[in-house]
Amino acid sequence: MNPAKFILNNFLFFTTFFILTGCSMPEGPVPLSGDVPEATGWSADTLITGLEQPWAAAFLPGGDLLITERPGRILRVSTESMTTTAISGVPDVYSGGQGGLLDISLHPLFEENGMVYLTYASGDENVNRTTVGRGQLDDNTIHDFEEIFRVFPDKDGNQHFGSRMEWTSDSTFAVSVGDGGNRPQETTGILSREHAQLLNSHLGKILHLNQDGSVAAGNPFENDPDAFPEVWSYGHRNIQGMAIDPKTGNLWANEHGSKGGDELNLIQKGANYGWPDATYSREYWYTRISRETSLPGMEDPKVVWTPSQAPSGLMVYTGDAFPEWQGDLFSGGLVGEQVRRIILDGETIVGEEKIPIGRRVRDVKQGPDGFIYVLTAHDDGELIRITPE
Ligand SMILES: [Ca+2]
């Protein structure tokens, strides 16, 4: 054979070999979840358009809806007239990239105390952190807003703030915090992602706090002098969806991988969820993050979404409008542009279905009417209602 042709043939062979093996996604004990069948028996109506990067929604007792917009506004939506009113008294936030005004949650005893809780990025592009604050809502004004907790250490840049919060009792809540950013982002002189494995850092964690922002009693590392007592679970990359199942008390969280390897996890007290030492995801430029998908002493995910859904708001459905969906998880997807129904039998996932939305889904909430309300993450964001067909 002509030597030049031989080299060319081998060059093509090896190039093809390395591209194929380099692009394959890591596999492990959890089967990868790709495309799934479409759910049946539903229809979707767009109720409101023109929202600016809406991030989270919370229903008020009377049926009105509060919606956060990432640049730093809160709107009150009348779900009868579909009119919106801006809420005053909202704190200043650092708005940039993934940072801004994020989650909103009513205190479990809101009807008695009127307290509204927010998570948000505070600071500026150079020095910022995920923050939790609260104030008292009276009509369309938040009074006496106060910061009650800020994540340590500070970081820079606009990536991976988390965050969602979920009430674990009438006086305690869990809040998720992102790892701080992608390689080569550094925080305190090490790769930001390494903070997810450090117990003396809030980055890459779920924290468990009292309603005033102090440390909740009974946290897993409260007696460890080398650990931060707020830590509930660790080894997380960037959790943007959390939900407590009111029937079982189980805390579920989804989290963004890098390329592929998004996860749904059942959160256990004190457990390590692996990031970045065990992961099904790759760097955005395809190289491996870790050779391991599973390691002793670390929790495997319940679902691995490859390709990425870029999971967002998460909820457990308990309504009467869709009786067959009761007890199942619903997870938004930014890249997936859908809501995933994750069918549960106890703690076991027995199937998945999709509700295609066709736009980036940021939050998913059950209304008092049992319908499912969806926010889309755009400069022209929408509020969409899913009802039985
Ligand atoms: Ca994990």
XYZ file of C-alpha atoms and ligand atoms in Angstrom:
390
model
C 0.000 0.000 0.000
C 1.101 3.529 -0.716
C 2.704 4.691 2.613
C 0.904 8.016 2.496
C -2.437 6.241 2.105
C -1.597 3.829 4.965
C -0.900 6.736 7.316
C -4.038 8.510 6.172
C -6.158 5.384 6.729
C -4.729 4.872 10.208
C -5.050 8.555 10.996
C -8.741 8.431 10.132
C -9.172 5.205 12.104
C -7.545 6.538 15.254
C -9.213 9.935 14.951
C -12.599 8.231 14.603
C -11.784 5.890 17.506
C -10.818 8.723 19.845
C -13.785 10.889 18.859
C -16.216 8.007 19.475
C -14.747 6.911 22.790
C -14.215 10.514 23.863
C -17.865 11.324 23.240
C -19.369 8.330 24.964
C -20.914 9.243 28.286
C -19.773 7.574 31.497
C -21.884 4.623 32.574
C -22.416 3.164 36.012
C -24.939 1.343 38.177
C -27.779 3.756 37.346
C -29.176 3.401 33.819
C -29.132 6.637 31.816
C -32.518 8.229 31.226
C -32.899 9.649 27.736
C -36.101 10.401 25.867
C -39.352 9.113 27.399
C -42.990 8.730 26.240
C -45.313 11.702 26.318
C -47.868 11.891 29.130
C -51.502 11.749 28.045
C -54.676 13.463 29.192
C -53.403 17.017 29.643
C -53.546 20.329 27.853
C -51.631 23.578 28.381
C -52.805 27.197 28.265
C -50.596 30.263 28.389
C -52.021 32.606 31.039
C -49.453 35.416 31.108
C -46.627 36.492 28.807
C -43.947 39.152 29.144
C -42.443 38.043 32.459
C -38.750 38.925 32.706
C -36.725 35.804 33.519
C -39.223 34.472 36.065
C -37.533 32.099 38.526
C -39.987 30.894 41.148
C -43.662 30.911 42.045
C -45.548 30.615 45.347
C -49.320 30.523 45.827
C -50.874 32.803 48.434
C -53.733 31.452 50.564
C -56.356 33.382 48.556
C -55.178 31.859 45.271
C -53.009 34.727 44.033
C -49.540 33.844 42.865
C -46.232 35.489 43.745
C -43.597 35.258 41.005
C -39.938 36.234 41.367
C -38.118 37.665 38.357
C -34.378 37.025 38.401
C -33.324 40.664 37.836
C -34.917 41.499 41.215
C -38.670 41.951 41.113
C -41.672 40.169 42.593
C -45.059 40.220 40.909
C -48.393 39.368 42.446
C -50.638 37.680 39.889
C -54.373 37.443 40.258
C -55.177 34.038 38.785
C -58.788 35.183 38.293
C -58.166 38.371 36.319
C -54.599 37.507 35.197
C -53.440 40.989 36.140
C -50.046 41.592 37.704
C -48.947 44.035 40.396
C -45.342 44.740 41.404
C -44.475 44.080 45.066
C -42.425 46.759 46.845
C -39.875 46.211 49.577
C -37.871 43.638 47.600
C -34.162 43.512 48.548
C -31.339 44.572 46.239
C -29.800 41.562 44.540
C -26.732 40.865 42.415
C -28.254 40.152 39.010
C -25.959 38.620 36.416
C -25.667 35.266 34.658
C -27.286 32.714 36.960
C -27.411 35.153 39.879
C -30.305 37.317 40.952
C -33.558 36.941 42.827
C -34.177 33.197 42.968
C -36.603 31.224 45.148
C -39.646 32.417 47.071
C -41.419 30.493 49.822
C -44.190 31.319 52.262
C -43.676 30.472 55.925
C -45.790 27.388 56.839
C -47.745 29.640 59.242
C -48.028 32.462 56.688
C -51.691 33.045 57.473
C -50.668 33.934 61.030
C -47.364 35.743 60.474
C -47.319 36.881 56.821
C -43.646 35.962 56.460
C -42.198 35.549 52.975
C -38.734 34.032 52.453
C -36.450 34.709 49.502
C -33.167 33.255 48.280
C -30.967 35.475 46.111
C -27.441 36.357 45.077
C -26.102 39.339 46.998
C -22.940 41.346 46.357
C -21.492 42.111 42.933
C -19.698 40.325 40.111
C -16.437 40.190 42.070
C -17.710 39.245 45.535
C -21.044 37.465 45.895
C -22.853 34.630 47.586
C -26.231 32.938 47.929
C -28.294 34.642 50.621
C -31.568 33.986 52.466
C -33.823 36.745 53.782
C -37.357 37.302 54.958
C -39.957 40.017 55.377
C -43.619 40.441 56.139
C -46.014 40.730 53.215
C -48.898 43.167 53.673
C -50.987 43.621 50.515
C -48.354 44.461 47.928
C -45.491 45.505 50.203
C -42.823 43.489 51.988
C -42.071 45.197 55.297
C -38.882 44.979 57.370
C -37.008 42.729 54.970
C -33.918 41.304 56.691
C -31.078 39.068 55.596
C -31.028 36.008 57.864
C -28.279 33.869 56.339
C -25.417 34.261 53.915
C -23.312 31.513 52.412
C -19.603 31.348 53.244
C -17.155 31.649 51.571
C -17.822 34.489 49.141
C -17.123 33.734 45.500
C -16.819 35.679 42.294
C -18.488 35.284 38.901
C -22.091 34.585 38.022
C -22.421 30.789 38.150
C -23.995 28.119 40.387
C -25.902 29.817 43.190
C -28.548 27.101 43.482
C -31.003 27.714 45.035
C -34.261 26.364 46.342
C -35.697 26.245 49.828
C -38.158 23.773 51.338
C -39.764 23.822 54.782
C -38.896 20.727 56.810
C -41.182 21.705 59.725
C -43.150 24.769 60.865
C -39.893 26.371 61.974
C -37.025 24.838 59.952
C -36.095 24.774 56.273
C -33.572 23.288 53.867
C -31.820 25.495 51.312
C -29.633 24.359 48.406
C -26.376 26.113 47.485
C -24.429 25.620 44.236
C -20.739 24.712 44.104
C -19.665 28.156 42.891
C -18.859 27.531 39.243
C -17.340 25.473 36.443
C -13.674 24.676 35.925
C -11.476 26.775 35.815
C -13.449 28.881 38.346
C -11.670 28.974 41.704
C -12.861 29.911 45.181
C -10.419 30.286 48.108
C -7.574 29.164 45.814
C -8.993 25.796 44.768
C -11.392 24.763 42.016
C -14.814 25.945 43.144
C -16.280 22.498 42.557
C -13.919 20.990 45.146
C -15.884 22.894 47.791
C -18.726 20.404 47.339
C -16.617 17.843 49.250
C -15.472 20.285 51.968
C -17.593 20.202 55.112
C -16.218 23.599 56.168
C -17.748 25.347 53.155
C -21.412 25.987 52.340
C -20.823 25.617 48.595
C -22.241 22.494 46.947
C -24.512 21.648 49.906
C -28.005 21.420 51.248
C -28.130 23.394 54.501
C -30.678 22.997 57.298
C -31.629 26.165 59.179
C -34.121 27.544 61.664
C -36.657 30.116 60.532
C -34.396 32.925 61.814
C -31.376 31.622 59.833
C -29.635 29.985 62.792
C -28.439 26.370 62.761
C -31.233 23.809 63.083
C -30.881 21.325 65.922
C -29.865 17.763 65.136
C -27.844 18.462 61.989
C -25.458 15.611 61.085
C -22.162 17.458 61.645
C -23.163 19.632 64.613
C -20.561 17.936 66.833
C -17.753 17.923 64.243
C -15.418 20.869 64.976
C -14.042 20.719 61.419
C -17.451 20.971 59.749
C -19.981 23.766 59.348
C -23.001 22.875 61.500
C -25.489 24.063 58.843
C -24.583 21.194 56.473
C -27.328 18.607 55.895
C -25.955 16.855 52.785
C -22.964 17.468 50.498
C -21.297 16.580 47.214
C -23.851 18.543 45.167
C -23.091 20.554 42.027
C -26.040 22.872 41.552
C -29.495 22.028 42.919
C -32.262 24.087 41.321
C -35.211 21.936 42.344
C -36.231 20.570 45.770
C -39.471 19.092 47.042
C -40.672 17.395 50.206
C -43.228 14.638 49.802
C -45.901 15.580 52.354
C -46.940 11.933 52.739
C -43.529 10.385 53.420
C -41.462 13.398 54.501
C -38.872 12.441 51.872
C -36.753 15.320 50.546
C -36.046 15.051 46.819
C -33.620 17.248 44.884
C -32.594 17.452 41.262
C -29.224 18.831 40.245
C -27.440 20.013 37.158
C -24.510 17.968 35.899
C -22.064 19.536 33.493
C -22.503 17.851 30.080
C -24.990 15.047 30.743
C -25.278 13.426 34.134
C -28.035 15.569 35.611
C -29.403 13.858 38.707
C -32.465 13.243 40.811
C -31.493 12.379 44.395
C -33.336 11.252 47.497
C -31.675 13.341 50.194
C -30.489 11.573 53.342
C -29.154 13.320 56.428
C -25.366 13.628 56.299
C -24.967 11.823 52.979
C -22.379 12.563 50.287
C -23.806 12.808 46.763
C -20.472 12.448 45.039
C -19.745 15.631 43.082
C -17.115 16.031 41.675
C -15.507 12.683 42.612
C -18.325 10.496 41.292
C -20.381 11.812 38.399
C -22.034 10.693 35.175
C -21.298 14.024 33.525
C -18.381 15.282 31.466
C -16.864 18.699 31.067
C -18.710 20.861 28.549
C -15.694 20.267 26.248
C -16.065 16.458 26.625
C -13.109 15.503 28.803
C -13.817 13.419 31.878
C -14.485 15.072 35.234
C -13.894 11.820 37.119
C -13.298 8.204 36.120
C -15.884 7.189 38.704
C -19.667 7.254 38.500
C -20.123 5.567 41.870
C -17.906 5.309 44.940
C -18.227 3.612 48.343
C -19.648 5.971 50.948
C -21.367 8.109 48.315
C -25.024 8.020 47.324
C -25.972 7.020 43.781
C -28.596 9.173 42.069
C -32.097 7.747 41.613
C -32.236 9.081 38.047
C -29.432 10.157 35.702
C -30.521 12.398 32.853
C -28.150 12.069 29.896
C -28.477 14.063 27.704
C -29.054 16.882 30.170
C -32.513 18.132 31.067
C -30.974 21.043 32.988
C -33.515 20.344 35.741
C -35.345 23.201 37.471
C -38.346 23.464 39.799
C -39.435 20.191 41.422
C -42.713 19.271 43.104
C -44.678 16.307 44.418
C -48.189 16.253 42.976
C -51.000 15.808 45.516
C -54.035 17.267 43.714
C -57.343 15.842 42.569
C -57.243 17.166 38.998
C -54.919 14.346 37.907
C -55.678 11.400 40.238
C -53.215 9.093 38.447
C -50.387 11.539 39.034
C -50.802 11.705 42.814
C -47.563 11.042 44.670
C -45.394 11.467 41.559
C -42.578 13.958 41.110
C -42.658 16.672 38.451
C -39.369 18.253 37.404
C -38.941 21.195 35.063
C -36.287 21.105 32.351
C -34.553 24.140 30.895
C -32.725 22.420 28.059
C -35.360 19.680 27.903
C -38.093 22.331 27.417
C -40.514 20.024 29.204
C -41.870 18.906 32.537
C -40.833 15.376 33.486
C -43.282 13.194 35.381
C -41.225 10.813 37.496
C -43.482 7.963 38.521
C -42.771 6.788 42.053
C -43.586 3.560 43.831
C -42.421 4.423 47.335
C -38.823 5.460 46.851
C -38.429 3.555 43.592
C -38.715 5.234 40.196
C -40.881 3.017 38.017
C -41.132 5.223 34.929
C -40.916 8.655 33.400
C -43.108 10.650 31.040
C -42.710 14.069 29.497
C -45.044 17.015 29.153
C -43.490 18.999 26.287
C -43.703 22.767 26.823
C -41.468 23.904 23.956
C -39.779 26.587 26.059
C -37.214 26.508 28.870
C -39.072 25.492 32.044
C -37.905 27.226 35.248
C -40.470 26.339 37.882
C -43.371 23.928 38.379
C -45.992 24.447 41.091
C -49.295 22.878 42.002
C -52.131 25.381 42.340
C -54.866 25.236 44.982
C -57.124 24.089 42.110
C -54.946 20.999 41.587
C -53.735 22.255 38.207
C -50.013 22.504 37.458
C -48.483 25.920 36.839
C -45.274 26.328 34.866
C -42.914 29.303 34.496
C -40.693 29.561 31.424
C -37.237 31.108 31.779
C -37.115 33.780 29.110
C -36.963 37.557 28.787
C -40.515 37.044 27.542
C -41.326 34.432 30.162
C -44.719 32.815 30.445
C -47.026 31.439 33.079
C -48.614 28.281 31.695
C -51.382 26.180 33.268
C -51.683 22.431 32.725
C -55.194 21.070 33.119
C -56.859 17.744 32.297
C -57.621 17.509 28.584
Ca -24.230 12.837 42.460
